[in-house]
XYZ file of C-alpha atoms in Angstrom:
595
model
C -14.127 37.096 -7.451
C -14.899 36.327 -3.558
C -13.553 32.951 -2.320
C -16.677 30.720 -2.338
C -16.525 31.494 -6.334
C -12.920 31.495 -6.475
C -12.270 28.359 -4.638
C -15.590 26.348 -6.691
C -13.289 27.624 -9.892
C -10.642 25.941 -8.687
C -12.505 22.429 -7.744
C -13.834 22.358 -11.098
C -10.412 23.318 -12.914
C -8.711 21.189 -10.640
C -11.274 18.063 -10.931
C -11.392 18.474 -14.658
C -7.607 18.125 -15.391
C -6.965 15.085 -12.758
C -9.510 13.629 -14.678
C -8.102 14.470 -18.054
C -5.073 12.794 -16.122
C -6.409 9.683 -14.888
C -7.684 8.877 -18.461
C -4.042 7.572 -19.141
C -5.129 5.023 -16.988
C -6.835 3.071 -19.733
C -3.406 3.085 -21.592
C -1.578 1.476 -18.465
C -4.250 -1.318 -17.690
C -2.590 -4.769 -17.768
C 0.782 -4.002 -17.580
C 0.286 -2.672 -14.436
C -1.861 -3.109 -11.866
C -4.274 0.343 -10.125
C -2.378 1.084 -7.505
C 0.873 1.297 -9.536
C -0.386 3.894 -11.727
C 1.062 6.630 -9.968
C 4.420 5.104 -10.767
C 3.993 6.378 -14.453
C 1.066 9.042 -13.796
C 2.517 11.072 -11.159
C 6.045 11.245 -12.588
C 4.518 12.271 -16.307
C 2.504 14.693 -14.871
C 5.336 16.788 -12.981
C 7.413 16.283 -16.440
C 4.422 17.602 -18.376
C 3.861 20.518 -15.692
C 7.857 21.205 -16.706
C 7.256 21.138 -19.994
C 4.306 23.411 -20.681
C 6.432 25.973 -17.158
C 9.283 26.537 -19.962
C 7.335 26.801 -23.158
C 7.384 30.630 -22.949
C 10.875 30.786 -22.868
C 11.873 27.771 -25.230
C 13.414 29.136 -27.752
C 15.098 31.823 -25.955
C 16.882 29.384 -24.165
C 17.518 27.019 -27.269
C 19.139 30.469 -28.122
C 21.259 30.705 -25.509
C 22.567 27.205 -25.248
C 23.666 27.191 -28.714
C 25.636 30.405 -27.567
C 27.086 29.019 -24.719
C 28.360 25.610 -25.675
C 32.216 26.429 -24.951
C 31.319 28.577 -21.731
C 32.199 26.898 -18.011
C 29.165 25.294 -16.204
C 28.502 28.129 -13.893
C 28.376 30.909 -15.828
C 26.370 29.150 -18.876
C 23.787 28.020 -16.168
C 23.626 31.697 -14.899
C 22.736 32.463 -18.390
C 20.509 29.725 -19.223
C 17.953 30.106 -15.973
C 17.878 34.038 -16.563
C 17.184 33.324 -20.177
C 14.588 30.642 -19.141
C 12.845 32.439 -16.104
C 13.021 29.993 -13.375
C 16.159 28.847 -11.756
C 15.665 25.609 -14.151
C 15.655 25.067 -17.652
C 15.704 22.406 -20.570
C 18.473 22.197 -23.372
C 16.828 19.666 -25.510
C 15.413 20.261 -28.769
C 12.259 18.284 -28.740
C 8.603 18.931 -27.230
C 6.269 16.428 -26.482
C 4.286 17.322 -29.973
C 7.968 16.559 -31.675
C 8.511 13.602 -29.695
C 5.209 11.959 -31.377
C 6.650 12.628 -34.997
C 9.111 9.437 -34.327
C 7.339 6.433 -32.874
C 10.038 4.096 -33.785
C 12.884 5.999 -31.318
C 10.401 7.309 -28.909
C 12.212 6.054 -25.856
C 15.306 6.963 -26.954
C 14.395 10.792 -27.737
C 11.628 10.629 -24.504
C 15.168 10.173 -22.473
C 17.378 12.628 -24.474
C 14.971 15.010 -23.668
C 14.433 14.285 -20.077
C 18.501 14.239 -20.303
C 18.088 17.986 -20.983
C 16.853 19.115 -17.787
C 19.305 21.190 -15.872
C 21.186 19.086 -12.974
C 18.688 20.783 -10.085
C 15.824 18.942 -11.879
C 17.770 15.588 -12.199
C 17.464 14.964 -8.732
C 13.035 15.302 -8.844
C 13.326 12.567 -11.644
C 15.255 10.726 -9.510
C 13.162 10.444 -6.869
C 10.269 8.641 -9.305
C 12.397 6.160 -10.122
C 11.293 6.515 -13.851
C 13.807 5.275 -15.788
C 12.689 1.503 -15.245
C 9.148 2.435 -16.251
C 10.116 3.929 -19.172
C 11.950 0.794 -19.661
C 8.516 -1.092 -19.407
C 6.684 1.165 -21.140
C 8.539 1.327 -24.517
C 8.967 -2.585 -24.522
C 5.300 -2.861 -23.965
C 4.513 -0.489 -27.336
C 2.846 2.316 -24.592
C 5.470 5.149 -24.134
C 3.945 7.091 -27.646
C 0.143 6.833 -26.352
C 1.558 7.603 -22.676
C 3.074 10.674 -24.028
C 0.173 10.834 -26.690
C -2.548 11.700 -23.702
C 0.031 14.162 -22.076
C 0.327 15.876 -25.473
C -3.226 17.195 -25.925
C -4.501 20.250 -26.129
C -6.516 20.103 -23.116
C -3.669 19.204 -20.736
C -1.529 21.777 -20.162
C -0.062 22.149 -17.197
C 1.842 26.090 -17.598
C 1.273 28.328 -14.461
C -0.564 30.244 -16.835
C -3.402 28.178 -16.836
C -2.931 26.532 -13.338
C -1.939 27.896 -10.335
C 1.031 26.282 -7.639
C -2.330 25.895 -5.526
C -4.554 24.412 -8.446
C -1.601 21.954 -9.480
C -0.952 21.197 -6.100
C -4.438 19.976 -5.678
C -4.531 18.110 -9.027
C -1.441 16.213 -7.332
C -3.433 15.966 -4.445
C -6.276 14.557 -5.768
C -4.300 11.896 -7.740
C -2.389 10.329 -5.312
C -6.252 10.076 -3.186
C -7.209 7.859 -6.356
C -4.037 6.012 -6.436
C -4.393 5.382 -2.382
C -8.085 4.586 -3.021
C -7.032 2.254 -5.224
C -4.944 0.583 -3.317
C -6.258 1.200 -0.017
C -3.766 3.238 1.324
C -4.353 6.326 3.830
C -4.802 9.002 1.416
C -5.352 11.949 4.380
C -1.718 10.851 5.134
C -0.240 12.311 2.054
C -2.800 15.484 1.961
C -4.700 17.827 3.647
C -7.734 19.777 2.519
C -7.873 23.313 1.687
C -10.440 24.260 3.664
C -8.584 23.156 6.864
C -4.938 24.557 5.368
C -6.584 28.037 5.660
C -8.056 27.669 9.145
C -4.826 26.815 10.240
C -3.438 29.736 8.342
C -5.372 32.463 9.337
C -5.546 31.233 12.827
C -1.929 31.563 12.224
C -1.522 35.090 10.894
C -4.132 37.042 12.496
C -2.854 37.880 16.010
C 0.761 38.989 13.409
C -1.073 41.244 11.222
C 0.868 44.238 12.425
C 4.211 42.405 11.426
C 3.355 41.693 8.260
C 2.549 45.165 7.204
C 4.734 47.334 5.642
C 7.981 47.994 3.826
C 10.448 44.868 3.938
C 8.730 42.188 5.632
C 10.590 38.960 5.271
C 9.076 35.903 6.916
C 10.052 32.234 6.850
C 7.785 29.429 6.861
C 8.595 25.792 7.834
C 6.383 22.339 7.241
C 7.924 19.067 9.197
C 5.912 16.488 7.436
C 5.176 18.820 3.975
C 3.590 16.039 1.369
C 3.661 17.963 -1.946
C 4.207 21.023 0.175
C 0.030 22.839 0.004
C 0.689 24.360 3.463
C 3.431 26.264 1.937
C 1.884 27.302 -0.654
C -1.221 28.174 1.312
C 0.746 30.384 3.249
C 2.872 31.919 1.176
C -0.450 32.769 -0.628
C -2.129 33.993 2.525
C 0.859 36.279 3.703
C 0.744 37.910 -0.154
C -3.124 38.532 0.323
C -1.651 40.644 3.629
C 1.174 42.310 1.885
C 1.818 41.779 -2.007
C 5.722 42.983 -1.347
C 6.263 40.451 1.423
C 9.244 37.834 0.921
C 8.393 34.738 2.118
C 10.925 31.978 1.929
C 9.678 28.000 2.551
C 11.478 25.292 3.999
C 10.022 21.779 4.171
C 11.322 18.124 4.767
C 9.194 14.763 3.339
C 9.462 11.246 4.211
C 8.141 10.145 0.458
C 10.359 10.438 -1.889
C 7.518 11.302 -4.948
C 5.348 13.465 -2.612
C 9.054 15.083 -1.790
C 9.954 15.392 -5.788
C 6.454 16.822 -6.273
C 6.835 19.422 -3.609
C 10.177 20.537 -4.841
C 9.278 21.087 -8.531
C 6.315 23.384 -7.159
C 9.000 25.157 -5.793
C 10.541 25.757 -8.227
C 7.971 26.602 -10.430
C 7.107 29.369 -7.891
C 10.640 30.814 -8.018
C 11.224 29.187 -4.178
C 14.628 27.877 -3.279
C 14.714 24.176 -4.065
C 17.820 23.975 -1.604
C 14.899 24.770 1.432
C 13.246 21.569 0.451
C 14.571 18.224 2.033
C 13.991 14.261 2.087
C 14.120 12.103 4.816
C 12.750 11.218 7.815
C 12.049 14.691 10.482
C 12.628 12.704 13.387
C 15.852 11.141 12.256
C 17.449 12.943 10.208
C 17.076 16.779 10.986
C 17.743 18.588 7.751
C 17.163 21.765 9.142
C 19.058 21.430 12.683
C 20.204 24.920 13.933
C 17.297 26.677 11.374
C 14.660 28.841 13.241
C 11.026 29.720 11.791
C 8.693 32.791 12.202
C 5.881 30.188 11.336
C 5.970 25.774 11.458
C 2.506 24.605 10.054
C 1.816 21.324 9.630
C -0.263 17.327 9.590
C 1.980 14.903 11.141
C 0.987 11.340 11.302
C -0.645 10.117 14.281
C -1.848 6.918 15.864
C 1.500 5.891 13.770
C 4.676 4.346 15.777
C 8.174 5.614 15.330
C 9.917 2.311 15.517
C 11.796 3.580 12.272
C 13.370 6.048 14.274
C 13.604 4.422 17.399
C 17.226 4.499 17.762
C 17.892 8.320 16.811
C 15.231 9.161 18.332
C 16.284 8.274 21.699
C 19.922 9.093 20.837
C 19.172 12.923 20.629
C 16.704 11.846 23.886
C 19.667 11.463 25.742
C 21.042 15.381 25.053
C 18.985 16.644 27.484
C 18.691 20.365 26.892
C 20.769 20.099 23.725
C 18.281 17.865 21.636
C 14.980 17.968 20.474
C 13.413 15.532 22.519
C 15.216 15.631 25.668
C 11.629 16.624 27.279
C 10.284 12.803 27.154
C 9.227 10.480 24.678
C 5.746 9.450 23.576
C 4.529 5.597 23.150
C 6.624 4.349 20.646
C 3.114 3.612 18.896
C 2.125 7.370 18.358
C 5.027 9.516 17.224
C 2.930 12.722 17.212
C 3.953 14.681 20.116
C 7.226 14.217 19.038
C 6.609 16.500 15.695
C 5.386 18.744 18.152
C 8.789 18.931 20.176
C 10.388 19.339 16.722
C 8.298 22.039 15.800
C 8.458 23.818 18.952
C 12.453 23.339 18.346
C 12.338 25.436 14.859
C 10.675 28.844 16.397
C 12.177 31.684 16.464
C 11.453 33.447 20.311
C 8.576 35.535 18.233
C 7.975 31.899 16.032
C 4.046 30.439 16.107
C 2.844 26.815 15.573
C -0.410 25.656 14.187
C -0.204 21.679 14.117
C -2.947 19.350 14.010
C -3.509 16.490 16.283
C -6.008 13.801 17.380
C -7.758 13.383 21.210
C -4.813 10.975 22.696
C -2.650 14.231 22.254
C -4.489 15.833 24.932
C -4.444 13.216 27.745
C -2.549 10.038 27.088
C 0.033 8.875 29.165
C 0.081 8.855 32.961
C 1.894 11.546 35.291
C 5.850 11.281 34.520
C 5.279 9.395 31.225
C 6.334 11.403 28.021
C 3.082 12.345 26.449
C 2.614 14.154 29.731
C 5.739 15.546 30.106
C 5.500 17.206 26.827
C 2.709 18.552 27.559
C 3.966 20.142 31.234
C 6.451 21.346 29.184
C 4.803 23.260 26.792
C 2.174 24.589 29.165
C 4.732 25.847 32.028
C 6.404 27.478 29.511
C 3.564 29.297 28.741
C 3.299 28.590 24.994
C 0.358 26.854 24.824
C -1.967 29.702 23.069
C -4.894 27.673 22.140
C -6.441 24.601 21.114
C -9.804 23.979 18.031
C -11.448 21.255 17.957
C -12.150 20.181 14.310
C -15.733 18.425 12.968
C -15.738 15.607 12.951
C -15.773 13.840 8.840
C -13.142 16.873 8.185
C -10.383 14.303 6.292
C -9.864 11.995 3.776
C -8.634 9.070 5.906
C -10.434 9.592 9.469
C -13.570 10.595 10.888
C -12.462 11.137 14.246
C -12.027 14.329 16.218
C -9.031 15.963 15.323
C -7.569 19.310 16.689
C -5.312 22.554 15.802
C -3.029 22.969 18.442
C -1.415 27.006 18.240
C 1.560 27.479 20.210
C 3.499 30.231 20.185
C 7.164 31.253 22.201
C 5.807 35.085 22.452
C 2.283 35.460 23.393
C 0.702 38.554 23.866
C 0.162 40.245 27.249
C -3.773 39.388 27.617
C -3.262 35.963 26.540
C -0.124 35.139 28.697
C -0.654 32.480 31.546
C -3.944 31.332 29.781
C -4.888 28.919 27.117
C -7.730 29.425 24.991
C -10.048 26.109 24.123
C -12.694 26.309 21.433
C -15.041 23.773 20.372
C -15.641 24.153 16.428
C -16.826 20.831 16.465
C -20.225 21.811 15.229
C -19.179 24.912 12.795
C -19.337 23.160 9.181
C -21.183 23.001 5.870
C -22.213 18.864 5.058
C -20.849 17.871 1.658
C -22.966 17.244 -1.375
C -20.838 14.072 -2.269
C -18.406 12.562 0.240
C -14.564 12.286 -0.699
C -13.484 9.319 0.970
C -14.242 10.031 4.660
C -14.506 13.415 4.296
C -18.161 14.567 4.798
C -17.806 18.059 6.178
C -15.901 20.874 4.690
C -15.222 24.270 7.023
C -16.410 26.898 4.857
C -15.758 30.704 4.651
C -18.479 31.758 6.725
C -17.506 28.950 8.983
C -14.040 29.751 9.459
C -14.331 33.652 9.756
C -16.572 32.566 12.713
C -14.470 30.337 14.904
C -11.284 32.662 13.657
C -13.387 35.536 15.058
C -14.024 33.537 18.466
C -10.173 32.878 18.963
C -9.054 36.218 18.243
C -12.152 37.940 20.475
C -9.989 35.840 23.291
C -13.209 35.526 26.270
C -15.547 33.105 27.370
C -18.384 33.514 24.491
C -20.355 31.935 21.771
C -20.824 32.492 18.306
C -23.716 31.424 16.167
C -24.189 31.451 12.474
C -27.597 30.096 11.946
C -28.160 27.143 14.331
C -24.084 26.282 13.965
C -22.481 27.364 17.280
C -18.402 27.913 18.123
C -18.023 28.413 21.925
C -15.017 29.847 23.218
C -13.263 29.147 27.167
C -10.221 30.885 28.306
C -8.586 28.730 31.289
C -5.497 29.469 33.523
C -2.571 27.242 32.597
C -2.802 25.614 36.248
C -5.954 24.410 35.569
C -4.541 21.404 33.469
C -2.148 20.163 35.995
C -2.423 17.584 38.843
C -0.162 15.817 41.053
C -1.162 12.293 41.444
C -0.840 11.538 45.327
C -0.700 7.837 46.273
C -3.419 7.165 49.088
C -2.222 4.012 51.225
C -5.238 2.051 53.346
C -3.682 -0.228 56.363
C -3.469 -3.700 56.087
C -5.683 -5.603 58.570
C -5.413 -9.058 59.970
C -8.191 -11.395 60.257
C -9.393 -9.649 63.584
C -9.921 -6.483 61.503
C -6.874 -5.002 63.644
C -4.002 -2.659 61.993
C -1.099 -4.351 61.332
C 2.120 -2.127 62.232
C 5.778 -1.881 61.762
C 8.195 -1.828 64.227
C 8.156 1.696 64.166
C 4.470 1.494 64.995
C 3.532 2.992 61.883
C 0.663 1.157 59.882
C 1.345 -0.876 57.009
C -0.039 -0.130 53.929
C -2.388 -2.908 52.111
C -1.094 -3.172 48.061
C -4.728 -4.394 47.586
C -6.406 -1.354 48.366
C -3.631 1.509 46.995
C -5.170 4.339 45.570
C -4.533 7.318 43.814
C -6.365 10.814 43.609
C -5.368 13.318 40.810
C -5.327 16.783 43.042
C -5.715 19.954 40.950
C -2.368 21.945 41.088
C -5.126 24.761 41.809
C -6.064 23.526 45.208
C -3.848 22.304 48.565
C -3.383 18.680 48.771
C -4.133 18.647 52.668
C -7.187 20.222 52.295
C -8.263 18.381 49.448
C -7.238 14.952 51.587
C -9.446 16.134 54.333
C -12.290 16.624 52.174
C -12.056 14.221 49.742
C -10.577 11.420 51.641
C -10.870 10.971 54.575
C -14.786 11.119 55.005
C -14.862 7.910 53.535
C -11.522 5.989 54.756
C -10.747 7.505 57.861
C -7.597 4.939 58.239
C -5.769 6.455 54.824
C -2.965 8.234 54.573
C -0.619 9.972 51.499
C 2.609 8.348 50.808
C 3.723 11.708 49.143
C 7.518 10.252 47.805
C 5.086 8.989 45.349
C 3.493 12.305 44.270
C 3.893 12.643 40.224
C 2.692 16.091 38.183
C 0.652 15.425 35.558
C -1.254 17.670 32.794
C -4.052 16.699 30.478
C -6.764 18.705 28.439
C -10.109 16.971 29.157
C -11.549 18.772 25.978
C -14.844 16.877 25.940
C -15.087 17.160 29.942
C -14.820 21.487 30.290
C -17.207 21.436 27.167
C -20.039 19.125 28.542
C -23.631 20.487 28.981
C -25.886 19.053 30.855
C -28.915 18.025 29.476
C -32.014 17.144 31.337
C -33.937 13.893 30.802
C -37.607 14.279 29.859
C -40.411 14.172 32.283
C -42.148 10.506 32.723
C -45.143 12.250 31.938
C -43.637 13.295 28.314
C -41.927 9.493 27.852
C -45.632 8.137 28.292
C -47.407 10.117 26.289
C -44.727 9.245 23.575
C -44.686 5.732 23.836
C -48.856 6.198 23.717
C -48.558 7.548 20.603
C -46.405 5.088 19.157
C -48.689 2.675 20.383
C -51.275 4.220 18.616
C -49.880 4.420 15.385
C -48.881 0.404 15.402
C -52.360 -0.246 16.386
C -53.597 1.631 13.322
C -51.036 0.247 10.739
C -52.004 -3.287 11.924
C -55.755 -2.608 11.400
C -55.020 -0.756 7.718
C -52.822 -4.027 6.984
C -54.782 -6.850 8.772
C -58.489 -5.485 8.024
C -59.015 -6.359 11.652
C -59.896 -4.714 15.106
C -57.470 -4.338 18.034
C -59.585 -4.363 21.193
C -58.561 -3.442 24.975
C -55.372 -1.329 23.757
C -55.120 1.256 26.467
């Protein structure tokens, strides 16, 4: 089955159960209120997913517990998760069929059977906060038709019938209706597949050497992970590569149900659920002193980090020894700060693919964080390349968003250049719109704009009238230094006013500043620039600041002549024209003297 097939199987298996899913919806109306479905919806359906993940191995584990009763914890869990398959298991007797045999003590079994999960799964319920909804639920005579719609035959949830990837997406595409509902950003929780494996294979294909072979361990690592899809994406793509590969994920979530969501799937896929952590990235570092052959990820951005001001700016204050001791960002957009993290977390052969929007590229003025960071990464010469996105790509946003790659161990051809390339117009339109998402990248698209970056040279590449175009620039080429120019200050004679040095004194009102390519000498640029049209100015250069910026938009502009007069007229004639003739069809009357 090729992907196009494959990944339309998936959409329809994926929309069918979520829908299947939702339906409990019409048991929950009333007591709560649409965007508080997820409270019981999204918990049920990761208990469910548990559920139908250890029916296999039910009884043998039944089996085993009865066995074990007077054997110490560790070595009767040992026996129970070998006996059960995963590294979790469930000692309780009933199913959800057998829980629907006794209405009258439904909550009370519902819980001893949730009580029956081993302690690693305790923690995921936790997170939902369920046990006050059950609360509500049972007192409000809905628990049995809750667990009723989660019971058919239709729903089920085993890996057998759907995938970490198709589950992931039926998680997905709930919490979009919950934040639709409600909304909430729903692009802030998710990202879409088709953009996942862009970033991927932009990811893997310059380390396709590396991950061939006998004993190939890799590590991947997602800052902001949601319910953890980049993982799974590319754990999925690095199997496709080599089917004896071990890759082990690591991840860290704000939300605490995206976060329990992302560690059952885990789990289910036999990953360690130790590698998954909650909390903030920023502030609380659960993976400080941890190093990553890959970091993929979707941070917010156009978000503040007031949350985490104050640690934040603690670890600022390391220097050398912190994260962030490069500079920090507008305390209104936090994203360049994921990227600092990020870049923190490779290992000296590590690459990045993280997404951001245009202020990444040139915010902030010379000596202000946003471009610090950005010297920083660019003198350093990891900076590999940068794809701009369609526009209409995501859920919440329609504005231009791009994949930043950055890696600490570049190749020899690439080294001292970065690679831009404009994707912006390499997409398939949508047949129905998912919240703002109008475009989706699709195989043919993506093979094209991953064969343009790995091609590395100043190219295009068409695919019907769709065009990716490709520019390789020398790191320089993005830096500046901002020179103040200084005009003399004139009395009302028009005569220079000087110090008592003799020197002339410089009129605040008419300071100026010129942004001089690193790429070209200041003096000469002064002479040419300058001084043709202020002969009196002069550089104060204690003021001179380095800057960097990507002006995406600006190296990518064509020119475009405007039509000939001639061509205008003739145009506006016609229109003319054809008013003139829709009046006389409507009106029954001539127009006369209409040149």
């Amino acid at each position: 089955m090729n992907e196009f097939n494959r990944n339309l199987q998936t959409s329809i298996n994926v929309q069918r159960q979520a829908n299947l899913i939702w339906s409990v919806a019409d048991i929950l109306r009333g007591l709560y209120k649409p965007h508080e479905y997820g409270k019981v919806i999204l918990p049920m359906t990761v208990i469910k997913r548990l559920h139908d993940t250890l029916k296999p191995t039910r009884d043998a584990v039944l089996n085993v517990a009865k066995k074990t009763e007077n054997m110490n914890e560790t070595m009767r869990n040992k026996m129970l998760t070998k006996a059960s398959g995963y590294s979790f298991y469930n000692t309780n007797l009933y199913t959800f069929e057998t829980l629907l045999a006794d209405p009258a003590n439904i909550e009370t079994n519902f819980r001893a059977y949730l009580n029956g999960f081993s302690e690693n799964m305790q923690d995921i319920l936790a997170n939902f906060k369920f046990d006050l909804e059950i609360s509500n639920l049972a007192e409000n005579d809905r628990l049995f038709y809750v667990i009723q719609e989660f019971s058919k035959k239709e729903v089920d949830l085993g890996p057998d019938k759907m995938t970490s990837t198709d589950m992931g997406y039926v998680f997905e595409e709930l919490v979009r209706k919950f934040s639709e509902s409600y909304n909430e950003e729903a692009g802030a929780h998710f990202t879409s597949r088709d953009v996942i494996y862009l970033m991927t294979d932009l990811l893997l294909v310059e380390d396709q050497d590396t991950l061939t072979g006998k004993d190939v361990v890799k590590t991947v690592y997602d800052q902001t992970m949601g319910t953890s899809q980049m993982l799974s994406a590319m754990t999925e793509r690095i199997h496709e590569m080599n089917e004896s590969a071990e890759v082990a994920t690591f991840g860290q979530e704000l939300n605490p149900e995206t976060y329990a969501i992302a560690k059952a799937d885990t789990m289910i896929r036999g990953g360690n659920p130790d590698n998954m952590a909650l909390g903030s990235t920023l502030s609380k570092d659960a993976f400080e002193g941890y190093t990553f052959d890959y970091c993929i990820s979707n941070p917010p951005f156009g978000i503040d980090w007031k949350s985490d001001q104050n640690a934040v700016k603690a670890e600022h204050e390391l220097g050398e020894n912190g994260r962030f001791g490069v500079g920090l960002p507008r305390i209104s957009d936090g994203q360049l700060l994921f990227q600092l993290n990020g870049i923190s977390k490779l290992k000296e052969t590590g690459r990045m693919a993280i997404i951001h929007n245009g202020s990444a590229l040139f915010s902030g003025n010379p000596g202000a964080g946003e471009s610090l960071i950005r010297q920083y990464v660019i003198e350093n010469d990891w900076l590999e390349a940068i794809v701009q996105l369609p526009n209409d790509l995501f859920y919440n946003t329609g504005i231009s968003t791009y994949i930043w790659i950055i890696t600490k161990n570049k190749t020899q051809e690439r080294q001292g250049k970065v690679q831009l390339i404009d994707a912006s117009k390499m997409f398939e339109k949508r047949r129905k719109n998912i919240g703002e998402k109008r475009v989706d990248i699709s195989e043919e698209c993506r093979d094209m704009i991953v064969k343009a970056y790995g091609e590395f040279t100043n190219d295009e590449y068409y695919l019907d009238e769709r065009v990716v175009e490709s520019k390789i620039f020398d790191n320089e080429e993005f830096g500046f230094t901002r020179v103040t120019v200084e005009s003399p200050l004139k009395d009302e004679n028009g005569e220079i006013e000087r110090k008592k040095n003799g020197d002339p004194k410089p009129d605040p009102k008419l300071r100026d500043t010129e942004d001089i390519p690193l790429t070209e000498d200041i003096d000469d640029y002064f002479e040419r620039e300058v001084l043709p049209f202020n002969p009196d100015a002069w550089m104060d250069r204690s003021k001179d600041k380095i800057g960097y910026e990507i002006p995406f938009t600006r190296l990518f502009y064509k020119y475009t002549a405007p039509e000939p007069s001639e061509v205008i007229a003739e145009r506006i004639k016609k229109l003319e024209e054809s008013i003139v003739a829709n009046f006389q069809a409507l009106s029954g009357k001539d127009v006369e003297n209409v040149d």
